[in-house]
Short mmCIF file of C-alpha atoms and ligand atoms in Angstrom, two decimals:
data_model
loop_
_atom_site.label_atom_id
_atom_site.label_comp_id
_atom_site.label_asym_id
_atom_site.label_seq_id
_atom_site.Cartn_x
_atom_site.Cartn_y
_atom_site.Cartn_z
CA MET A 1 230.64 -47.10 202.17
CA ALA A 2 230.42 -47.59 205.93
CA PRO A 3 227.03 -46.71 207.40
CA GLY A 4 226.92 -43.42 209.22
CA VAL A 5 229.71 -41.79 207.28
CA ALA A 6 228.56 -38.58 205.69
CA ARG A 7 230.48 -38.55 202.40
CA SER A 8 230.46 -35.71 199.93
CA VAL A 9 232.12 -35.57 196.52
CA SER A 10 232.84 -32.15 195.05
CA VAL A 11 234.13 -31.62 191.54
CA LEU A 12 235.73 -28.27 190.79
CA PRO A 13 237.77 -26.80 187.98
CA GLU A 14 240.54 -26.13 190.48
CA PRO A 15 240.56 -28.01 193.83
CA GLY A 16 243.20 -25.82 195.50
CA PRO A 17 241.10 -22.82 196.55
CA ALA A 18 238.23 -25.09 197.62
CA LEU A 19 240.54 -27.22 199.74
CA ALA A 20 242.04 -24.12 201.34
CA ARG A 21 238.58 -22.74 202.14
CA PHE A 22 237.59 -26.09 203.63
CA VAL A 23 240.66 -26.15 205.90
CA ALA A 24 240.15 -22.50 206.89
CA GLN A 25 236.46 -23.10 207.66
CA ARG A 26 237.21 -26.12 209.83
CA ALA A 27 239.98 -24.21 211.60
CA ALA A 28 237.68 -21.25 212.23
CA ALA A 29 235.01 -23.63 213.56
CA ALA A 30 237.47 -24.74 216.24
CA GLY A 31 236.88 -21.29 217.72
CA GLY A 32 239.25 -20.61 220.59
CA GLY A 33 240.18 -24.25 220.91
CA ARG A 34 243.02 -26.19 219.38
CA PHE A 35 242.68 -27.24 215.75
CA ALA A 36 244.51 -30.52 215.14
CA LEU A 37 245.40 -30.82 211.46
CA GLY A 38 247.20 -33.66 209.70
CA LEU A 39 248.67 -33.13 206.23
CA SER A 40 249.90 -35.58 203.61
CA GLY A 41 252.69 -34.92 201.16
CA GLY A 42 253.00 -35.13 197.39
CA SER A 43 251.09 -32.57 195.33
CA LEU A 44 249.28 -31.32 198.45
CA VAL A 45 252.39 -29.40 199.52
CA GLU A 46 252.23 -27.07 196.53
CA LEU A 47 248.43 -26.87 196.59
CA LEU A 48 248.32 -25.81 200.23
CA THR A 49 251.37 -23.56 199.98
CA ARG A 50 249.69 -21.63 197.17
CA HIS A 51 246.13 -21.47 198.42
CA LEU A 52 246.02 -21.81 202.21
CA PRO A 53 247.74 -18.51 203.15
CA PRO A 54 245.22 -16.31 201.29
CA ALA A 55 242.32 -18.38 202.65
CA ILE A 56 243.64 -17.96 206.20
CA ALA A 57 244.35 -14.24 205.79
CA ALA A 58 240.69 -13.69 204.91
CA GLY A 59 239.26 -15.18 208.09
CA PRO A 60 239.55 -15.93 211.81
CA ALA A 61 241.40 -19.23 211.57
CA ALA A 62 244.44 -18.42 213.72
CA PRO A 63 247.28 -20.84 213.01
CA ALA A 64 248.70 -20.09 216.47
CA ARG A 65 246.01 -22.39 217.83
CA TRP A 66 246.81 -25.19 215.40
CA LEU A 67 248.62 -28.43 216.04
CA LEU A 68 250.09 -29.44 212.68
CA ALA A 69 251.21 -33.03 212.12
CA PHE A 70 252.10 -35.09 209.05
CA CYS A 71 250.06 -38.14 208.11
CA ASP A 72 253.15 -39.83 206.80
CA GLU A 73 256.77 -38.98 206.24
CA ARG A 74 259.59 -40.23 204.14
CA LEU A 75 262.65 -41.19 206.23
CA VAL A 76 265.08 -38.76 204.67
CA PRO A 77 266.85 -35.74 206.22
CA PRO A 78 264.53 -32.73 206.70
CA GLU A 79 266.46 -30.74 204.10
CA HIS A 80 266.00 -33.53 201.53
CA PRO A 81 263.58 -32.55 198.70
CA GLU A 82 261.52 -35.65 199.46
CA SER A 83 260.87 -34.69 203.09
CA THR A 84 257.18 -33.84 203.60
CA ALA A 85 257.76 -32.02 206.89
CA GLY A 86 260.77 -30.26 205.41
CA ALA A 87 258.74 -29.11 202.40
CA TYR A 88 255.88 -27.74 204.50
CA GLN A 89 258.25 -26.07 206.93
CA ALA A 90 260.21 -24.42 204.13
CA ARG A 91 257.30 -23.48 201.89
CA LEU A 92 253.97 -23.23 203.71
CA LEU A 93 254.78 -22.24 207.28
CA PRO A 94 256.67 -19.02 206.44
CA ARG A 95 253.55 -17.88 204.52
CA LEU A 96 251.11 -18.37 207.40
CA PRO A 97 250.40 -15.41 209.72
CA GLY A 98 252.56 -15.56 212.84
CA PRO A 99 252.80 -16.95 215.37
CA GLY A 100 252.46 -20.15 213.38
CA PRO A 101 251.18 -23.57 214.39
CA ARG A 102 252.76 -25.98 216.83
CA VAL A 103 254.39 -28.52 214.53
CA LEU A 104 254.63 -32.20 215.38
CA ALA A 105 257.26 -33.61 213.03
CA PRO A 106 258.97 -37.00 213.09
CA SER A 107 262.50 -36.91 214.53
CA PRO A 108 265.14 -37.21 211.82
CA GLY A 109 267.95 -39.74 211.69
CA LEU A 110 266.17 -42.68 213.31
CA ALA A 111 265.76 -46.19 211.91
CA PRO A 112 262.21 -46.89 210.66
CA ALA A 113 260.86 -48.72 213.71
CA ALA A 114 262.43 -46.20 216.10
CA ALA A 115 261.12 -43.29 214.02
CA ALA A 116 257.59 -44.72 214.18
CA ALA A 117 257.79 -45.28 217.94
CA ASP A 118 259.21 -41.80 218.50
CA TYR A 119 256.48 -40.13 216.43
CA ALA A 120 253.78 -42.18 218.16
CA ALA A 121 255.14 -41.01 221.52
CA LYS A 122 255.00 -37.39 220.35
CA LEU A 123 251.39 -37.88 219.26
CA ARG A 124 250.41 -39.49 222.57
CA GLN A 125 251.95 -36.53 224.38
CA ALA A 126 250.03 -34.10 222.18
CA PHE A 127 246.73 -35.99 222.60
CA PRO A 128 246.77 -36.88 226.31
CA GLY A 129 244.23 -39.46 227.38
CA GLU A 130 243.36 -40.48 223.82
CA ASP A 131 244.28 -44.07 222.92
CA VAL A 132 243.96 -42.96 219.32
CA PRO A 133 244.66 -39.30 218.51
CA VAL A 134 241.51 -37.59 217.22
CA PHE A 135 242.42 -35.01 214.61
CA ASP A 136 239.95 -32.30 213.66
CA LEU A 137 240.93 -32.65 210.01
CA LEU A 138 243.18 -34.91 207.97
CA VAL A 139 244.06 -33.87 204.43
CA LEU A 140 244.93 -36.92 202.35
CA GLY A 141 246.02 -37.67 198.84
CA VAL A 142 245.51 -40.87 196.90
CA GLY A 143 247.92 -42.63 194.59
CA PRO A 144 246.96 -44.15 191.22
CA ASP A 145 247.18 -47.55 192.98
CA GLY A 146 244.75 -46.47 195.69
CA HIS A 147 247.32 -45.92 198.42
CA THR A 148 246.91 -43.12 200.91
CA CYS A 149 249.48 -41.86 203.40
CA SER A 150 252.03 -44.66 203.17
CA LEU A 151 249.43 -47.42 203.30
CA PHE A 152 249.70 -49.46 200.13
CA PRO A 153 247.41 -52.08 198.55
CA GLY A 154 247.92 -55.58 199.93
CA HIS A 155 250.35 -54.40 202.59
CA PRO A 156 250.11 -55.99 206.05
CA LEU A 157 249.98 -52.49 207.56
CA LEU A 158 246.36 -52.33 206.40
CA GLN A 159 245.54 -54.84 209.15
CA GLU A 160 247.26 -52.78 211.87
CA LYS A 161 244.77 -52.09 214.64
CA GLU A 162 246.99 -51.30 217.64
CA THR A 163 249.83 -48.98 216.75
CA ILE A 164 249.01 -45.43 215.65
CA VAL A 165 252.21 -44.92 213.64
CA ALA A 166 253.82 -47.71 211.64
CA ALA A 167 257.06 -48.03 209.68
CA ILE A 168 257.31 -49.29 206.14
CA THR A 169 260.63 -50.20 204.50
CA ASP A 170 259.32 -51.44 201.15
CA SER A 171 257.19 -48.56 199.94
CA PRO A 172 256.34 -49.07 196.27
CA LYS A 173 256.38 -45.27 196.00
CA PRO A 174 259.95 -44.07 196.59
CA PRO A 175 261.58 -43.43 198.91
CA PRO A 176 261.11 -46.93 200.34
CA GLU A 177 261.50 -46.12 204.05
CA ARG A 178 258.60 -44.20 205.57
CA ILE A 179 256.41 -43.88 208.62
CA THR A 180 252.66 -43.49 208.42
CA PHE A 181 249.51 -43.00 210.41
CA THR A 182 247.62 -46.27 210.51
CA LEU A 183 243.94 -46.70 209.64
CA PRO A 184 242.79 -46.39 213.28
CA VAL A 185 244.11 -42.80 213.32
CA LEU A 186 242.64 -41.95 209.92
CA ASN A 187 239.23 -43.31 210.92
CA ALA A 188 239.20 -41.57 214.29
CA ALA A 189 239.35 -38.12 212.70
CA ARG A 190 236.40 -35.76 212.96
CA ALA A 191 236.80 -34.97 209.28
CA VAL A 192 238.88 -36.31 206.40
CA VAL A 193 239.26 -34.66 203.04
CA PHE A 194 240.82 -36.42 200.06
CA VAL A 195 242.11 -34.40 197.13
CA ALA A 196 242.75 -35.92 193.71
CA SER A 197 243.54 -34.26 190.42
CA GLY A 198 244.29 -35.40 186.92
CA GLU A 199 243.21 -38.12 184.52
CA GLY A 200 245.70 -40.51 186.06
CA LYS A 201 243.52 -40.75 189.16
CA ALA A 202 240.16 -41.20 187.35
CA ALA A 203 240.17 -45.00 187.38
CA VAL A 204 241.19 -45.37 191.01
CA VAL A 205 238.76 -42.65 192.14
CA LYS A 206 235.93 -44.57 190.45
CA ARG A 207 237.02 -47.83 192.12
CA ILE A 208 237.17 -46.15 195.52
CA LEU A 209 233.95 -44.14 195.32
CA GLU A 210 231.78 -46.54 193.33
CA GLY A 211 233.30 -49.94 193.96
CA ASP A 212 232.25 -52.37 196.65
CA GLU A 213 235.32 -54.53 196.74
CA GLU A 214 235.89 -57.47 199.04
CA ASN A 215 239.44 -56.28 199.65
CA PRO A 216 239.10 -52.52 199.47
CA LEU A 217 241.95 -50.28 198.43
CA PRO A 218 243.65 -48.40 201.27
CA ALA A 219 241.95 -45.09 200.46
CA ALA A 220 238.59 -46.88 200.36
CA ARG A 221 239.20 -48.08 203.91
CA VAL A 222 239.20 -44.51 205.20
CA GLN A 223 235.68 -44.25 206.62
CA PRO A 224 235.80 -41.94 209.66
CA HIS A 225 233.71 -43.54 212.44
CA SER A 226 232.06 -40.37 213.60
CA GLY A 227 233.01 -37.86 211.02
CA GLN A 228 232.79 -36.31 207.69
CA LEU A 229 234.44 -37.71 204.59
CA CYS A 230 234.90 -35.32 201.69
CA TRP A 231 236.44 -35.82 198.29
CA ILE A 232 237.56 -32.80 196.31
CA LEU A 233 238.31 -33.66 192.69
CA ASP A 234 239.06 -31.84 189.51
CA GLU A 235 237.06 -32.70 186.42
CA ALA A 236 239.73 -34.99 185.02
CA ALA A 237 239.94 -37.13 188.17
CA ALA A 238 236.12 -37.29 188.32
CA LYS A 239 235.50 -38.10 184.69
CA GLU A 240 234.67 -41.80 185.17
CA LEU A 241 232.26 -41.26 188.06
CA THR A 242 228.56 -42.01 187.62
CA ILE A 243 227.49 -41.15 191.20
CA PRO A 244 225.95 -37.73 191.88
CA VAL A 245 228.56 -35.11 192.76
CA GLU A 246 228.51 -31.52 193.97
CA LYS A 247 229.58 -29.23 191.17
CA HIS A 248 231.55 -26.11 192.02
CA SER A 249 230.94 -26.21 195.77
CA ILE A 250 232.23 -27.91 198.86
CA PRO A 251 230.11 -28.83 201.88
O1 6PG B 1 254.02 -38.52 201.06
C1 6PG B 1 253.34 -39.11 200.23
O2 6PG B 1 253.80 -39.72 199.28
C2 6PG B 1 251.86 -38.97 200.38
O3 6PG B 1 251.40 -38.88 201.63
C3 6PG B 1 251.11 -39.91 199.50
O4 6PG B 1 250.14 -40.70 200.15
C4 6PG B 1 250.43 -39.02 198.49
O5 6PG B 1 249.37 -38.30 199.12
C5 6PG B 1 249.90 -39.83 197.35
O6 6PG B 1 250.98 -40.57 196.81
C6 6PG B 1 249.32 -38.89 196.27
O7 6PG B 1 250.37 -38.06 195.84
P1 6PG B 1 250.07 -36.98 194.69
O8 6PG B 1 248.94 -36.11 195.20
O9 6PG B 1 251.36 -36.23 194.55
O10 6PG B 1 249.66 -37.75 193.47
#
């Protein structure tokens, strides 16, 4: 693990409520300022839809001061069941107390390279003066192959150092055409939390958290330069770990 990164690993019977509390706590810590939050898709949509509204209702984390963006997006119409932004907008946002967050979503109907450029322009506008947007919190998932966002093992995008949003047209995880934050954005965040559940993730979680590979998996390359890196796992995803973990609590 990169020096200086404060990493915590929490193992809980059910990661959802803990993740929601973590997001709510970080949002509340933003005080009266903006809270810039990036969300990934997949199983996180249901997890956050179910658990974030009650966690927000209980505290001072006002979504009206949030900037909500998506760490990657599948290039399908917003109403398509595979659309990450579409899923959050249909399922999570209506359950947050109004007025809701400012949403930064990719523009639909563009070709991959144009969609990436358009989303990067939106980010630059939302983070004026920042070469690389600095999010307060990024919530990421991890695939069984170690991908995160739409950054896949062995893909040239892992070497991307300049652009903040890249297009991929050969995603091994369907649909094939996507856009994604690049590693510079992920590693600029003040805090990153990964969530992984289920036995199917146990082997890759062990590789990422305990391995020291010459060619690290994409999720293992997420080492926020000045921030906090948290992993929230259920017992099944953590079952192959030998490192010390926090049981039943998050930092
Ligand atoms: O839109 C996506 O596909 C995600 O951003 C992707 O990176 C996801 O987080 C992982 O594939 C894990 O997905 P699950 O949590 O559903 O296993």
